[in-house]
mmCIF file of C-alpha atoms in Angstrom:
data_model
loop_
_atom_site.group_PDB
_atom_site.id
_atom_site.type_symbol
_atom_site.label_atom_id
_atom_site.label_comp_id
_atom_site.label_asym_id
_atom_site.label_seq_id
_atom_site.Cartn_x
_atom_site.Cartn_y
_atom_site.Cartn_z
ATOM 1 C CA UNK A 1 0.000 0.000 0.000
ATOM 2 C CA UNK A 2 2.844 2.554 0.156
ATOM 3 C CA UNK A 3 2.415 5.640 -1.743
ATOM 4 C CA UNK A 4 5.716 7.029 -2.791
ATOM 5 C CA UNK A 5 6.311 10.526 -1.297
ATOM 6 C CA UNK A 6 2.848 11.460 -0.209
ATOM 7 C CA UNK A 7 1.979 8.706 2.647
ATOM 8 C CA UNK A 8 5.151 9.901 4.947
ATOM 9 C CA UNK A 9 2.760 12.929 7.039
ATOM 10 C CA UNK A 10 -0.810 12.682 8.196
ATOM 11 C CA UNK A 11 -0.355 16.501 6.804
ATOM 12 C CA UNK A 12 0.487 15.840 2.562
ATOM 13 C CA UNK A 13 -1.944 15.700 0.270
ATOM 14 C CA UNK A 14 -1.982 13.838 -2.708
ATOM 15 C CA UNK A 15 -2.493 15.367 -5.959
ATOM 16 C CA UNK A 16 -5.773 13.205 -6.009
ATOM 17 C CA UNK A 17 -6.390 15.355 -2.671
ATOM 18 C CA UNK A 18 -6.341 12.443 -0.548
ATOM 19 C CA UNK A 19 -4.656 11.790 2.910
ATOM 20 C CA UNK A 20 -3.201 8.042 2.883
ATOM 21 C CA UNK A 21 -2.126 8.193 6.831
ATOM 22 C CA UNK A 22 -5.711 8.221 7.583
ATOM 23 C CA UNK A 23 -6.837 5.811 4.565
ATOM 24 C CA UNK A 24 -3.964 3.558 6.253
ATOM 25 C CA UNK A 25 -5.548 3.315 9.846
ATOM 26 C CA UNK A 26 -8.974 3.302 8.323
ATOM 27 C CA UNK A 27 -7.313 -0.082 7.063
ATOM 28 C CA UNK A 28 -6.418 -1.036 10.285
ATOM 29 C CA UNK A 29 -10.014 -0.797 11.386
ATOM 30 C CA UNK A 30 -11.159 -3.212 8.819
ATOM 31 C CA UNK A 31 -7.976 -5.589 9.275
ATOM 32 C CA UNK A 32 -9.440 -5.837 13.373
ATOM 33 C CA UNK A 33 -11.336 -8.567 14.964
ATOM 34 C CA UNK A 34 -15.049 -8.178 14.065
ATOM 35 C CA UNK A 35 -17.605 -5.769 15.815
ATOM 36 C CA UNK A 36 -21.345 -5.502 15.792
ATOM 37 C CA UNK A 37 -24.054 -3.100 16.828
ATOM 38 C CA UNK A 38 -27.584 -2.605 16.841
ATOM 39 C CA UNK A 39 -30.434 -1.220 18.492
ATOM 40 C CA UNK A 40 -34.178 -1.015 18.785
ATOM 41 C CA UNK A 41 -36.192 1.970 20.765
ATOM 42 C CA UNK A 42 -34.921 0.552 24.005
ATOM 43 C CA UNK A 43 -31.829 -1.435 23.604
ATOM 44 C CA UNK A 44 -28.825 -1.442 22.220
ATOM 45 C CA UNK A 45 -26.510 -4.838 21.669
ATOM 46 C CA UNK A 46 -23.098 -4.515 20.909
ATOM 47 C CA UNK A 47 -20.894 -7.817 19.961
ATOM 48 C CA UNK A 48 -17.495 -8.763 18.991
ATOM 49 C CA UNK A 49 -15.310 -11.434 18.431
ATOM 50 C CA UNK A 50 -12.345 -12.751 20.442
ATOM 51 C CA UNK A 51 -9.601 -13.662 18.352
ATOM 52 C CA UNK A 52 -6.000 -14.403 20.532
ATOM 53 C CA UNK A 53 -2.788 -14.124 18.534
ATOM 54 C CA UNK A 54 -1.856 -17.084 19.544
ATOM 55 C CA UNK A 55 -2.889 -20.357 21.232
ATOM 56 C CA UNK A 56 -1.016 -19.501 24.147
ATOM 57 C CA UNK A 57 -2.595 -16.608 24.899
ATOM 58 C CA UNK A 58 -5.673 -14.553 25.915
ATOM 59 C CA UNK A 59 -7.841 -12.453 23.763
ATOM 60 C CA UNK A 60 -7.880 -8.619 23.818
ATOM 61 C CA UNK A 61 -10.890 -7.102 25.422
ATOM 62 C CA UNK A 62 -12.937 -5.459 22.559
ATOM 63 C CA UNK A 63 -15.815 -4.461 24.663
ATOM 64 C CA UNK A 64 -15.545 -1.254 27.099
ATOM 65 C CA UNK A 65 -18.140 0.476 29.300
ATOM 66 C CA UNK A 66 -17.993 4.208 29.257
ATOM 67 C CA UNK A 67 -20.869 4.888 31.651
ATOM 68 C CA UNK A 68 -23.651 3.062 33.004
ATOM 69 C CA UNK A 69 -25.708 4.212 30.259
ATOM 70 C CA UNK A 70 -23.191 4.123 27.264
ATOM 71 C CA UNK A 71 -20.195 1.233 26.276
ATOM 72 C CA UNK A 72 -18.161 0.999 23.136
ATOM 73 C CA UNK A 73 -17.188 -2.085 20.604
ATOM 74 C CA UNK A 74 -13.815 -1.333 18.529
ATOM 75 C CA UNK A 75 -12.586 -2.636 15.834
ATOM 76 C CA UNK A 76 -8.498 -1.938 15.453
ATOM 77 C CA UNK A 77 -5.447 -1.032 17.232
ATOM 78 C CA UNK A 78 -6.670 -2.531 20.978
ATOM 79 C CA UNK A 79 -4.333 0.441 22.438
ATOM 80 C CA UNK A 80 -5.321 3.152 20.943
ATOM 81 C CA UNK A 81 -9.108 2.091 21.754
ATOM 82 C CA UNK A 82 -7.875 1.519 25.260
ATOM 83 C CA UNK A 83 -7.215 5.242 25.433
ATOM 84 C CA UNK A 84 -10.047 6.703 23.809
ATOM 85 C CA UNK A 85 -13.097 4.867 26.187
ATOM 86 C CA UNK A 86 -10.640 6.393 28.949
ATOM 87 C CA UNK A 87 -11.166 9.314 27.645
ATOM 88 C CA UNK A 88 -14.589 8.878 27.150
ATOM 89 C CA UNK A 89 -15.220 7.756 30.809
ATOM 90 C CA UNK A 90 -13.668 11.066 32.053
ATOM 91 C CA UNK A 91 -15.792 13.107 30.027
ATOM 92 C CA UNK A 92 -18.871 11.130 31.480
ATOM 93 C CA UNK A 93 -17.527 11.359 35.099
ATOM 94 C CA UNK A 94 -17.083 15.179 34.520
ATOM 95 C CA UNK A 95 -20.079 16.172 33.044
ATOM 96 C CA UNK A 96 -21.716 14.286 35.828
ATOM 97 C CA UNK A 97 -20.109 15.606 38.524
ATOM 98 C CA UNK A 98 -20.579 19.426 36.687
ATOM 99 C CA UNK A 99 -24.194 19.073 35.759
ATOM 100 C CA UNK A 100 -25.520 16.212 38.173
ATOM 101 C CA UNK A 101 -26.751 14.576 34.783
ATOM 102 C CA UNK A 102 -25.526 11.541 32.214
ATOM 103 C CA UNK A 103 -23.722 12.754 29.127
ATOM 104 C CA UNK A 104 -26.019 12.659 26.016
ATOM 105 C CA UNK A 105 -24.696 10.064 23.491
ATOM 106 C CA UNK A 106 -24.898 12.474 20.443
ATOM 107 C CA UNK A 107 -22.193 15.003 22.619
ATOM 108 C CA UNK A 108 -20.009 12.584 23.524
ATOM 109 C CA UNK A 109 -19.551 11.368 20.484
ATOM 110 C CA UNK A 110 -19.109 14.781 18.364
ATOM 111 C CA UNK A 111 -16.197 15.318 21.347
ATOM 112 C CA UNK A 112 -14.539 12.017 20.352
ATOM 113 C CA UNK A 113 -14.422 12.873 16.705
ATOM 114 C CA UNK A 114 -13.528 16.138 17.600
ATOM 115 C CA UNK A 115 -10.696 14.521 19.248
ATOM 116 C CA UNK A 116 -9.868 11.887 16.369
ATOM 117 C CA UNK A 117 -9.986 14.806 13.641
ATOM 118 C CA UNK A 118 -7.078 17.181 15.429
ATOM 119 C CA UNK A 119 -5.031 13.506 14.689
ATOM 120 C CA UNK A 120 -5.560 14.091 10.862
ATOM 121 C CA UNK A 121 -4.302 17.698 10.872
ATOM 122 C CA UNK A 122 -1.176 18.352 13.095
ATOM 123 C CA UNK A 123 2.326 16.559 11.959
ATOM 124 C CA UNK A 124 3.530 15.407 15.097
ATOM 125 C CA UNK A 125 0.298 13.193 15.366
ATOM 126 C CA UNK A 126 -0.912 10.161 14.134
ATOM 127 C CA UNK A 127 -4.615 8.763 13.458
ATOM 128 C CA UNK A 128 -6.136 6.800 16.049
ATOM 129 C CA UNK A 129 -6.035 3.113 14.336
ATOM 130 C CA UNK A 130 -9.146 2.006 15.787
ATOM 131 C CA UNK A 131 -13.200 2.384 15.124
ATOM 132 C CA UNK A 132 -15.619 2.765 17.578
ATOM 133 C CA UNK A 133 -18.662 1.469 17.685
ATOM 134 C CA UNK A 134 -20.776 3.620 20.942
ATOM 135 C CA UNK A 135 -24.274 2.751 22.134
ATOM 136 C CA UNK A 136 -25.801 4.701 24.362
ATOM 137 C CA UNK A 137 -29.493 5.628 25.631
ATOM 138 C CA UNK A 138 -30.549 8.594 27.194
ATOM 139 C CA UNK A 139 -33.815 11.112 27.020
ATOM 140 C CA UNK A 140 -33.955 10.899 23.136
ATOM 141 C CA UNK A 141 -34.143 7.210 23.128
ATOM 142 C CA UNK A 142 -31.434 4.699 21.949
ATOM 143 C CA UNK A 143 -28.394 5.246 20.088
ATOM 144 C CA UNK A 144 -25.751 3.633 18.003
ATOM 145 C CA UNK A 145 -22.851 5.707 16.137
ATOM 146 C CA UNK A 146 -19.496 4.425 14.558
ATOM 147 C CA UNK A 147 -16.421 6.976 14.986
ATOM 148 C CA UNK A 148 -13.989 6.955 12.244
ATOM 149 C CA UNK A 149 -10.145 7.295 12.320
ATOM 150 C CA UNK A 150 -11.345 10.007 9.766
ATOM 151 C CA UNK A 151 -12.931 12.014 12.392
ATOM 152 C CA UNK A 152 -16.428 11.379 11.034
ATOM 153 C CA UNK A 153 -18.864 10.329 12.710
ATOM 154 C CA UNK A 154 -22.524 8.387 11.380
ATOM 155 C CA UNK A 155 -25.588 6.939 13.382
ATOM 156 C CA UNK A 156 -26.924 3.485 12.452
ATOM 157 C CA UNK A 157 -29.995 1.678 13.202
ATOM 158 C CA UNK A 158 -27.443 -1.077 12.942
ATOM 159 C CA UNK A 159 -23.539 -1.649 11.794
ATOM 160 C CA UNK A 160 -20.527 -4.023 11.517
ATOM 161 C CA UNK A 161 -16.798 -3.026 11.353
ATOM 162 C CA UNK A 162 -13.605 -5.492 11.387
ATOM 163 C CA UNK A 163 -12.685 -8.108 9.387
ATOM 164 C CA UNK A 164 -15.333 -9.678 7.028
ATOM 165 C CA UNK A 165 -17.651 -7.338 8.693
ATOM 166 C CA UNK A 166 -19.393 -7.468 4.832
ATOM 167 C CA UNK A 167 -21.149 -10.824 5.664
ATOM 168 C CA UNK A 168 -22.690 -9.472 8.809
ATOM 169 C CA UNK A 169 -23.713 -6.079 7.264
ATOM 170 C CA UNK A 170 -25.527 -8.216 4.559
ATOM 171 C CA UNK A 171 -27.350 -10.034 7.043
ATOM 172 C CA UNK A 172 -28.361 -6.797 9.024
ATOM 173 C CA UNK A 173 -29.465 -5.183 5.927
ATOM 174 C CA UNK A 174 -31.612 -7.733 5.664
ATOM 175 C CA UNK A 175 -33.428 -7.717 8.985
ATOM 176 C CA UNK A 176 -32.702 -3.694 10.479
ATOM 177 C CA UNK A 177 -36.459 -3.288 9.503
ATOM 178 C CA UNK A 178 -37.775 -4.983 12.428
ATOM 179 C CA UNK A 179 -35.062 -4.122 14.928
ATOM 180 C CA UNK A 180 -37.092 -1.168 16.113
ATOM 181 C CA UNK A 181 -39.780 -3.078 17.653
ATOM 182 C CA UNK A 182 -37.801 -5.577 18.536
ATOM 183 C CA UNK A 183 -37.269 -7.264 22.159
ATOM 184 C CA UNK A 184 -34.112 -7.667 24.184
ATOM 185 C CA UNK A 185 -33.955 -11.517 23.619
ATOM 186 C CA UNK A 186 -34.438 -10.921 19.587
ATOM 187 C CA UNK A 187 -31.669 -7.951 19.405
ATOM 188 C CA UNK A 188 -28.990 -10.759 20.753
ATOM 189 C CA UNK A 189 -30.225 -13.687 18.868
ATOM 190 C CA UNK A 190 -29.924 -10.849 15.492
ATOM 191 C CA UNK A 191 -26.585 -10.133 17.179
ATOM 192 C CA UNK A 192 -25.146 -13.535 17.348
ATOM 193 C CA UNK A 193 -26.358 -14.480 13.836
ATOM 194 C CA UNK A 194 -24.717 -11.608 12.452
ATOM 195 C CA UNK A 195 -21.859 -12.398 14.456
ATOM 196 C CA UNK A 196 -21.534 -16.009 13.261
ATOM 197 C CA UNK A 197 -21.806 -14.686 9.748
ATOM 198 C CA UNK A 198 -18.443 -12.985 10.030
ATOM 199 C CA UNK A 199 -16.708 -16.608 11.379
ATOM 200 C CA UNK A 200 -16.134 -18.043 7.681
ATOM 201 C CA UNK A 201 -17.789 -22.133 8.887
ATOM 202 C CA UNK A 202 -16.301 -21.783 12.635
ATOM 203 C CA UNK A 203 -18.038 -22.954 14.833
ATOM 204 C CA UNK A 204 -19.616 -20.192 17.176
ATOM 205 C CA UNK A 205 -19.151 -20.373 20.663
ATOM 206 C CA UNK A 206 -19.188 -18.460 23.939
ATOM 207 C CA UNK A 207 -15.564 -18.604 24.141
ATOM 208 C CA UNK A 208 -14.846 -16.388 20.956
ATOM 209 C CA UNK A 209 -17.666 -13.698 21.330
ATOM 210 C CA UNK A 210 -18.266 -11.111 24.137
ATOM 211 C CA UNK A 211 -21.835 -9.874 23.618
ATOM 212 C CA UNK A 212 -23.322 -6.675 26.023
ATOM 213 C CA UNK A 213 -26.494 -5.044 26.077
ATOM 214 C CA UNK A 214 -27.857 -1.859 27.924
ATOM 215 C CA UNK A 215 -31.314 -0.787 27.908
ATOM 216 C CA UNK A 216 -34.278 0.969 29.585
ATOM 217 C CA UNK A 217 -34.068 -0.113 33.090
ATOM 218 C CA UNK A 218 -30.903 -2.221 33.073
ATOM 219 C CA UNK A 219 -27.886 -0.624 33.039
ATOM 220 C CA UNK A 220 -24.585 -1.727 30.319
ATOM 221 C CA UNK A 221 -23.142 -4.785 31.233
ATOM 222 C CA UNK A 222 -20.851 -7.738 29.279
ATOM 223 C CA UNK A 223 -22.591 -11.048 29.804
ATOM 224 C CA UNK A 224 -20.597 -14.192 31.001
ATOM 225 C CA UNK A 225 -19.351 -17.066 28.866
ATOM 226 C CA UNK A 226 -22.661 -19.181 30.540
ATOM 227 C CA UNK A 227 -25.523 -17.130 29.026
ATOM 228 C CA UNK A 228 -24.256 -16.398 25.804
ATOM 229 C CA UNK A 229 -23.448 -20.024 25.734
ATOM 230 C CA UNK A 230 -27.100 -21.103 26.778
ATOM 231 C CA UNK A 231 -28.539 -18.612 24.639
ATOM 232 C CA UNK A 232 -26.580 -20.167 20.820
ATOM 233 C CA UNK A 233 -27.472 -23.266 22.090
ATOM 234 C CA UNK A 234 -31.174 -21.917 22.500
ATOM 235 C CA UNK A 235 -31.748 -20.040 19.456
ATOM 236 C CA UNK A 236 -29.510 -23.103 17.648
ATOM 237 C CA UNK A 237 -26.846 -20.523 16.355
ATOM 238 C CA UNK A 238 -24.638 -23.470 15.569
ATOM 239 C CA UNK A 239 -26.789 -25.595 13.918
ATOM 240 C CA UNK A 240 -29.179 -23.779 12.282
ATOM 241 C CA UNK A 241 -28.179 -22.984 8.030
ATOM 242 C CA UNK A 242 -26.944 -19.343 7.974
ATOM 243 C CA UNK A 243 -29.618 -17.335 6.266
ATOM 244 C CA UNK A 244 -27.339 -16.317 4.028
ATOM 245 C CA UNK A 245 -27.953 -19.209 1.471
ATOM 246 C CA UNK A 246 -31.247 -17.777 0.622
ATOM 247 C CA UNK A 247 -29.563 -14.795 -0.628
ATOM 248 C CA UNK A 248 -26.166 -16.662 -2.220
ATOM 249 C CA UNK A 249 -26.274 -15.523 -5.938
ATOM 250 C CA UNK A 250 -27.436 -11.521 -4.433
ATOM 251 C CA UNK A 251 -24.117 -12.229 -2.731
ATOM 252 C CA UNK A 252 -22.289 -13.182 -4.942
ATOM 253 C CA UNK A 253 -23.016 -10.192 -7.386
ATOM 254 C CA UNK A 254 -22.352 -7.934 -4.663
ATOM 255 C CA UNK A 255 -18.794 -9.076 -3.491
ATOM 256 C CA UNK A 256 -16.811 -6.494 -6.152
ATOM 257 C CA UNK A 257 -18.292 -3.932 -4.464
ATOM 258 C CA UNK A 258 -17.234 -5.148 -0.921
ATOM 259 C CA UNK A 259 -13.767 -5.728 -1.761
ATOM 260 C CA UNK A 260 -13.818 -1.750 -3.428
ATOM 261 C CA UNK A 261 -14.668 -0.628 -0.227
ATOM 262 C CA UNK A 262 -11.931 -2.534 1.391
ATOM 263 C CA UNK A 263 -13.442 -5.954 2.976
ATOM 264 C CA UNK A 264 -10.463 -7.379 4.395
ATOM 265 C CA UNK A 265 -9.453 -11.183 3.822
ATOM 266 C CA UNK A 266 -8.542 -13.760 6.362
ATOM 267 C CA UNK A 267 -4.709 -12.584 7.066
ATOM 268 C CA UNK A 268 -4.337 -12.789 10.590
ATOM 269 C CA UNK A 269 -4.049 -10.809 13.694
ATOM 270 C CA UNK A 270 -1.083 -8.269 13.010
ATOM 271 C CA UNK A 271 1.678 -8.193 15.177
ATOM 272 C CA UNK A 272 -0.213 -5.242 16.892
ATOM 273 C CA UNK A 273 -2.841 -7.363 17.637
ATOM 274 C CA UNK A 274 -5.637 -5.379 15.581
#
């Protein structure tokens, strides 16, 4: 991917007017383990998978909560997502503590891609490597956004990042229709199918997923390796024919334009762990 003398600053443009720093860590957000949101007018879900660079070791924690009513799912350079829901947890505890009141989503977000954008534009800096998706619920209802290494920022009714993060988009495309009204238990059963969609034939266990959920009345929280276990084998995640076949030739026709906008193939974790 190197671009002769106009990828060495954030700061050069290319004569195509194009900065390839940032185009670079938007890469490494789509090189990163897989992440999945969605919400309906009370919940929000947010999933990822746990891939370890190695047998021998753990997986990198993917999943963050900000505030009781907001957490984050990246997709990336673990570290630099690390620092950002740190700095997104200090922002909550101020405001708080200022105006005795949780931090709208929609603020805290603008703030954080406030914060990514001064990356793109000062030559001592680099882009933050990493996408976030943020759910969050407050007076306005329930939220989901994805921050970009870009500094943009977009609100989804539902949305995939990471590594074949295609296959899962497909399958929420399909079904984001009915996530408004939908309940608690059918936002994580959409969740985990999506997930498994982005596995490639693996078989989909507790053990490489996290999945959390926040909502009216219950407060964000990551649930442990024994529900998300009973609830695959209850809604037959690993059995059950992806409902993907239905829509296989669709598919088909529609993978040029997912590798144009970058789909990333099976490499590997980098040695970043991404």
């Amino acid at each position: 991917m190197f671009r002769n003398q106009y990828d060495t600053d954030v700061t050069t443009w290319s004569p195509a007017g194009r900065l390839f720093q940032v185009e670079y860590a938007m890469e490494a957000v789509k090189q990163g383990s897989a992440a999945i949101g969605l919400r309906s007018k009370t919940h929000v879900v947010l999933a990822s998978v746990n891939k370890a660079s190695s047998e021998l070791s753990s997986h990198q924690k993917k999943i963050f909560k900000v505030d009781d009513h907001i957490g984050v799912a990246i997709a990336g350079l673990t570290a630099d997502g690390r620092v950002l829901s740190r700095y997104m947890r200090n922002e909550c505890i101020n405001y708080s503590y200022t105006y005795e009141s949780p931090l709208p989503v929609g603020r805290l977000v603008v703030q954080l891609a406030d914060k990514a954008q001064v990356c793109t534009q000062r030559s001592w800096k680099r882009p933050y490597g990493v996408g976030l998706l943020v759910g969050g619920l407050d007076e306005s209802g329930a939220h989901l956004y994805y921050n970009c290494p870009s500094g943009n920022y977009f609100e989804y009714q539902a949305f995939a990042i990471g590594s074949r993060s295609q296959a899962a988009k497909t399958y929420l495309e399909r079904k984001f229709e009915s996530f408004m009204d939908s309940s608690r238990e059918d936002l994580i059963k959409d969740a985990l199918f999506a997930l498994r969609e982005t596995l490639q034939g693996e078989k989909m266990t507790s053990s490489i997923c996290t999945i959390s959920i926040l909502g009216a009345g219950e407060a964000f929280h990551v649930l442990d390796q024994e529900t998300v276990q009973r609830l695959i084998n209850e809604f037959e995640v690993v059995g059950e024919e992806p409902p993907a076949n239905e829509a296989a030739a669709p598919d088909a026709e529609a993978a040029a334009p997912g590798a144009a906008e970058g789909a990333a193939p099976d490499q590997g974790a980098a040695p970043m762990d991404i």
